[in-house]
Short mmCIF file of C-alpha atoms in Angstrom, two decimals:
data_model
loop_
_atom_site.label_atom_id
_atom_site.label_comp_id
_atom_site.label_asym_id
_atom_site.label_seq_id
_atom_site.Cartn_x
_atom_site.Cartn_y
_atom_site.Cartn_z
CA UNK A 1 -0.16 -0.08 -0.22
CA UNK A 2 0.93 3.62 -0.38
CA UNK A 3 1.75 5.56 2.60
CA UNK A 4 -1.65 7.47 2.39
CA UNK A 5 -3.61 4.36 2.06
CA UNK A 6 -1.62 2.52 5.08
CA UNK A 7 -2.43 5.41 7.29
CA UNK A 8 -6.16 4.96 6.53
CA UNK A 9 -6.05 1.41 7.81
CA UNK A 10 -4.10 2.63 10.68
CA UNK A 11 -6.85 5.12 11.50
CA UNK A 12 -9.65 2.70 11.18
CA UNK A 13 -7.50 0.32 13.53
CA UNK A 14 -7.35 2.78 15.92
CA UNK A 15 -10.97 3.17 16.33
CA UNK A 16 -13.16 0.98 18.59
CA UNK A 17 -15.45 -0.57 16.89
CA UNK A 18 -14.02 -0.77 13.37
CA UNK A 19 -11.06 -2.17 14.92
CA UNK A 20 -12.92 -5.09 16.26
CA UNK A 21 -14.97 -5.41 13.11
CA UNK A 22 -11.79 -5.23 10.71
CA UNK A 23 -9.70 -8.01 12.91
CA UNK A 24 -12.68 -10.33 13.00
CA UNK A 25 -13.16 -10.00 9.17
CA UNK A 26 -9.24 -10.72 9.14
CA UNK A 27 -9.45 -13.75 11.05
CA UNK A 28 -11.95 -15.32 8.51
CA UNK A 29 -10.08 -14.29 5.31
CA UNK A 30 -9.04 -17.12 3.45
CA UNK A 31 -5.20 -17.51 3.18
CA UNK A 32 -3.40 -18.76 0.16
CA UNK A 33 -1.04 -20.39 2.57
CA UNK A 34 -3.37 -22.79 4.50
CA UNK A 35 -2.24 -26.49 4.32
CA UNK A 36 -5.34 -27.43 2.11
CA UNK A 37 -4.38 -24.93 -0.50
CA UNK A 38 -0.77 -25.49 -0.77
CA UNK A 39 -1.61 -29.23 -0.98
CA UNK A 40 -3.75 -28.69 -4.03
CA UNK A 41 -1.29 -26.55 -5.30
CA UNK A 42 1.44 -28.98 -4.90
CA UNK A 43 -0.97 -31.77 -6.55
CA UNK A 44 -1.82 -29.79 -9.57
CA UNK A 45 2.00 -29.08 -10.41
CA UNK A 46 2.98 -32.56 -9.88
CA UNK A 47 0.13 -33.82 -11.83
CA UNK A 48 0.93 -31.31 -14.72
CA UNK A 49 4.61 -31.69 -14.84
CA UNK A 50 3.98 -35.79 -14.36
CA UNK A 51 6.42 -36.05 -11.09
CA UNK A 52 6.24 -37.14 -7.77
CA UNK A 53 5.18 -34.61 -5.08
CA UNK A 54 8.32 -35.28 -3.24
CA UNK A 55 10.17 -34.35 -6.14
CA UNK A 56 8.64 -30.65 -5.55
CA UNK A 57 9.92 -28.19 -2.99
CA UNK A 58 7.29 -25.45 -2.15
CA UNK A 59 8.01 -22.13 -0.74
CA UNK A 60 5.92 -19.67 0.72
CA UNK A 61 6.35 -15.56 0.82
CA UNK A 62 5.15 -13.90 3.41
CA UNK A 63 5.46 -16.20 6.42
CA UNK A 64 3.71 -13.83 8.96
CA UNK A 65 0.18 -12.51 7.90
CA UNK A 66 -1.62 -13.06 4.42
CA UNK A 67 0.71 -15.63 2.08
CA UNK A 68 1.14 -13.55 -1.08
CA UNK A 69 3.29 -16.22 -2.99
CA UNK A 70 3.16 -19.91 -3.65
CA UNK A 71 6.20 -21.10 -4.92
CA UNK A 72 7.20 -24.57 -6.41
CA UNK A 73 10.66 -25.73 -7.74
CA UNK A 74 11.06 -29.09 -9.11
CA UNK A 75 14.50 -30.13 -7.21
CA UNK A 76 15.97 -31.96 -10.15
CA UNK A 77 15.68 -29.26 -12.36
CA UNK A 78 17.08 -26.75 -9.76
CA UNK A 79 20.13 -29.11 -9.29
CA UNK A 80 20.74 -29.51 -13.15
CA UNK A 81 20.95 -25.71 -13.10
CA UNK A 82 17.40 -24.89 -14.42
CA UNK A 83 15.94 -22.80 -11.65
CA UNK A 84 12.36 -22.58 -12.72
CA UNK A 85 9.79 -21.35 -10.00
CA UNK A 86 5.94 -21.84 -10.58
CA UNK A 87 4.81 -19.20 -8.61
CA UNK A 88 0.69 -18.81 -7.90
CA UNK A 89 0.55 -15.16 -6.23
CA UNK A 90 -2.03 -12.59 -4.87
CA UNK A 91 -1.37 -9.29 -5.23
CA UNK A 92 -3.95 -6.80 -6.74
CA UNK A 93 -4.71 -9.87 -8.99
CA UNK A 94 -4.40 -13.62 -8.85
CA UNK A 95 -2.02 -15.05 -11.19
CA UNK A 96 0.43 -17.94 -12.30
CA UNK A 97 3.75 -17.14 -13.78
CA UNK A 98 6.35 -19.45 -14.61
CA UNK A 99 9.65 -17.59 -13.90
CA UNK A 100 13.24 -18.14 -13.32
CA UNK A 101 15.15 -17.42 -9.95
CA UNK A 102 18.61 -17.76 -9.03
CA UNK A 103 21.09 -15.38 -6.84
CA UNK A 104 23.61 -16.45 -9.05
CA UNK A 105 23.05 -17.95 -12.31
CA UNK A 106 26.94 -18.79 -12.84
CA UNK A 107 28.38 -20.60 -15.30
CA UNK A 108 24.92 -21.74 -16.76
CA UNK A 109 23.84 -18.20 -17.50
CA UNK A 110 24.71 -18.44 -21.19
CA UNK A 111 22.83 -21.67 -21.28
CA UNK A 112 19.82 -19.94 -19.89
CA UNK A 113 19.89 -17.06 -22.00
CA UNK A 114 20.18 -19.31 -24.85
CA UNK A 115 17.23 -21.48 -23.79
CA UNK A 116 15.13 -18.14 -23.25
CA UNK A 117 16.22 -16.80 -26.75
CA UNK A 118 15.32 -20.03 -28.72
CA UNK A 119 12.55 -21.47 -26.98
CA UNK A 120 8.86 -20.74 -28.40
CA UNK A 121 6.83 -18.52 -26.18
CA UNK A 122 9.75 -17.45 -23.84
CA UNK A 123 10.85 -14.18 -23.40
CA UNK A 124 13.61 -13.36 -25.86
CA UNK A 125 16.06 -11.50 -23.65
CA UNK A 126 15.77 -13.35 -20.51
CA UNK A 127 15.19 -9.83 -18.78
CA UNK A 128 14.64 -9.25 -15.02
CA UNK A 129 10.99 -9.03 -14.01
CA UNK A 130 10.48 -5.43 -12.94
CA UNK A 131 10.22 -4.60 -9.42
CA UNK A 132 11.63 -8.10 -8.42
CA UNK A 133 15.20 -8.51 -7.57
CA UNK A 134 16.70 -11.77 -9.08
CA UNK A 135 13.69 -12.90 -11.02
CA UNK A 136 13.65 -13.27 -14.53
CA UNK A 137 10.94 -13.81 -16.95
CA UNK A 138 10.62 -16.86 -18.89
CA UNK A 139 7.17 -16.88 -20.51
CA UNK A 140 5.91 -14.09 -22.36
CA UNK A 141 3.16 -12.11 -20.78
CA UNK A 142 1.84 -9.88 -23.46
CA UNK A 143 3.58 -6.84 -22.33
CA UNK A 144 2.56 -5.42 -19.08
CA UNK A 145 4.42 -7.00 -16.30
CA UNK A 146 1.80 -5.89 -13.43
CA UNK A 147 -0.93 -7.53 -15.09
CA UNK A 148 0.23 -10.81 -16.99
CA UNK A 149 -1.62 -12.37 -19.68
CA UNK A 150 -1.89 -15.44 -17.17
CA UNK A 151 -3.75 -13.49 -14.30
CA UNK A 152 -6.73 -15.39 -13.15
CA UNK A 153 -9.58 -12.89 -12.96
CA UNK A 154 -13.33 -13.42 -12.36
CA UNK A 155 -13.19 -16.61 -10.27
CA UNK A 156 -14.23 -16.99 -6.85
CA UNK A 157 -11.00 -17.46 -4.98
CA UNK A 158 -10.02 -20.96 -3.43
CA UNK A 159 -12.77 -22.73 -4.63
CA UNK A 160 -12.92 -25.59 -7.37
CA UNK A 161 -13.50 -23.59 -10.34
CA UNK A 162 -10.46 -21.60 -9.37
CA UNK A 163 -8.09 -24.31 -8.88
CA UNK A 164 -9.34 -25.71 -12.27
CA UNK A 165 -8.23 -22.89 -13.90
CA UNK A 166 -4.64 -22.70 -12.01
CA UNK A 167 -4.32 -26.01 -13.78
CA UNK A 168 -5.23 -25.00 -17.06
CA UNK A 169 -3.62 -21.85 -17.04
CA UNK A 170 -0.23 -24.01 -15.87
CA UNK A 171 -0.78 -26.30 -18.59
CA UNK A 172 -1.17 -23.52 -21.12
CA UNK A 173 2.61 -21.90 -19.90
CA UNK A 174 4.40 -24.98 -19.06
CA UNK A 175 3.00 -27.45 -21.94
CA UNK A 176 5.63 -26.18 -24.46
CA UNK A 177 8.15 -25.82 -22.03
CA UNK A 178 8.85 -29.37 -20.95
CA UNK A 179 10.41 -30.94 -23.95
CA UNK A 180 12.64 -27.83 -24.14
CA UNK A 181 13.60 -28.22 -20.46
CA UNK A 182 14.29 -31.72 -20.97
CA UNK A 183 16.68 -30.95 -23.80
CA UNK A 184 18.42 -28.16 -21.98
CA UNK A 185 18.70 -30.41 -18.73
CA UNK A 186 20.44 -33.36 -21.48
CA UNK A 187 22.92 -30.52 -22.42
CA UNK A 188 24.11 -29.48 -19.22
CA UNK A 189 24.35 -32.70 -18.11
CA UNK A 190 27.15 -33.27 -20.89
#
């Protein structure tokens, strides 16, 4: 939030009845980080990638308060120098994005750049995602980084229809990438 918005919330929380009402509402808001939802997301990713759930590493952003991001990495891909993260996030809009993250791309940087330049549907320049440190785009998002094409809009959050759409969007994004990732991993292991 901007400073003005934060101040409005702080003022509401200072006022007696408002504070109680707002805190009550906050107690009952669904949280993306609840076990039920993290397990659903993990099952969907395992199904789409045809991997065992034990091969996936789940991370959450915001360990206190409302979880904003669920991040899944495939351990074998990460160990082989393909740091792809499948991120479901909830900021102004719910969205699903396939991104690369690494604090150091190291010796694989050239391979990853080449991978991003030559692969269909992948952003050509392996660019940093605006406003996010260390993150780089993998999937082309039709322009505006703030509201990517793969936003999940118009679905009641966390209901069956929502999770079905998560699976559909993930298949759309990662489908063409899977054979390319396998080729990359084969080249990286030579």
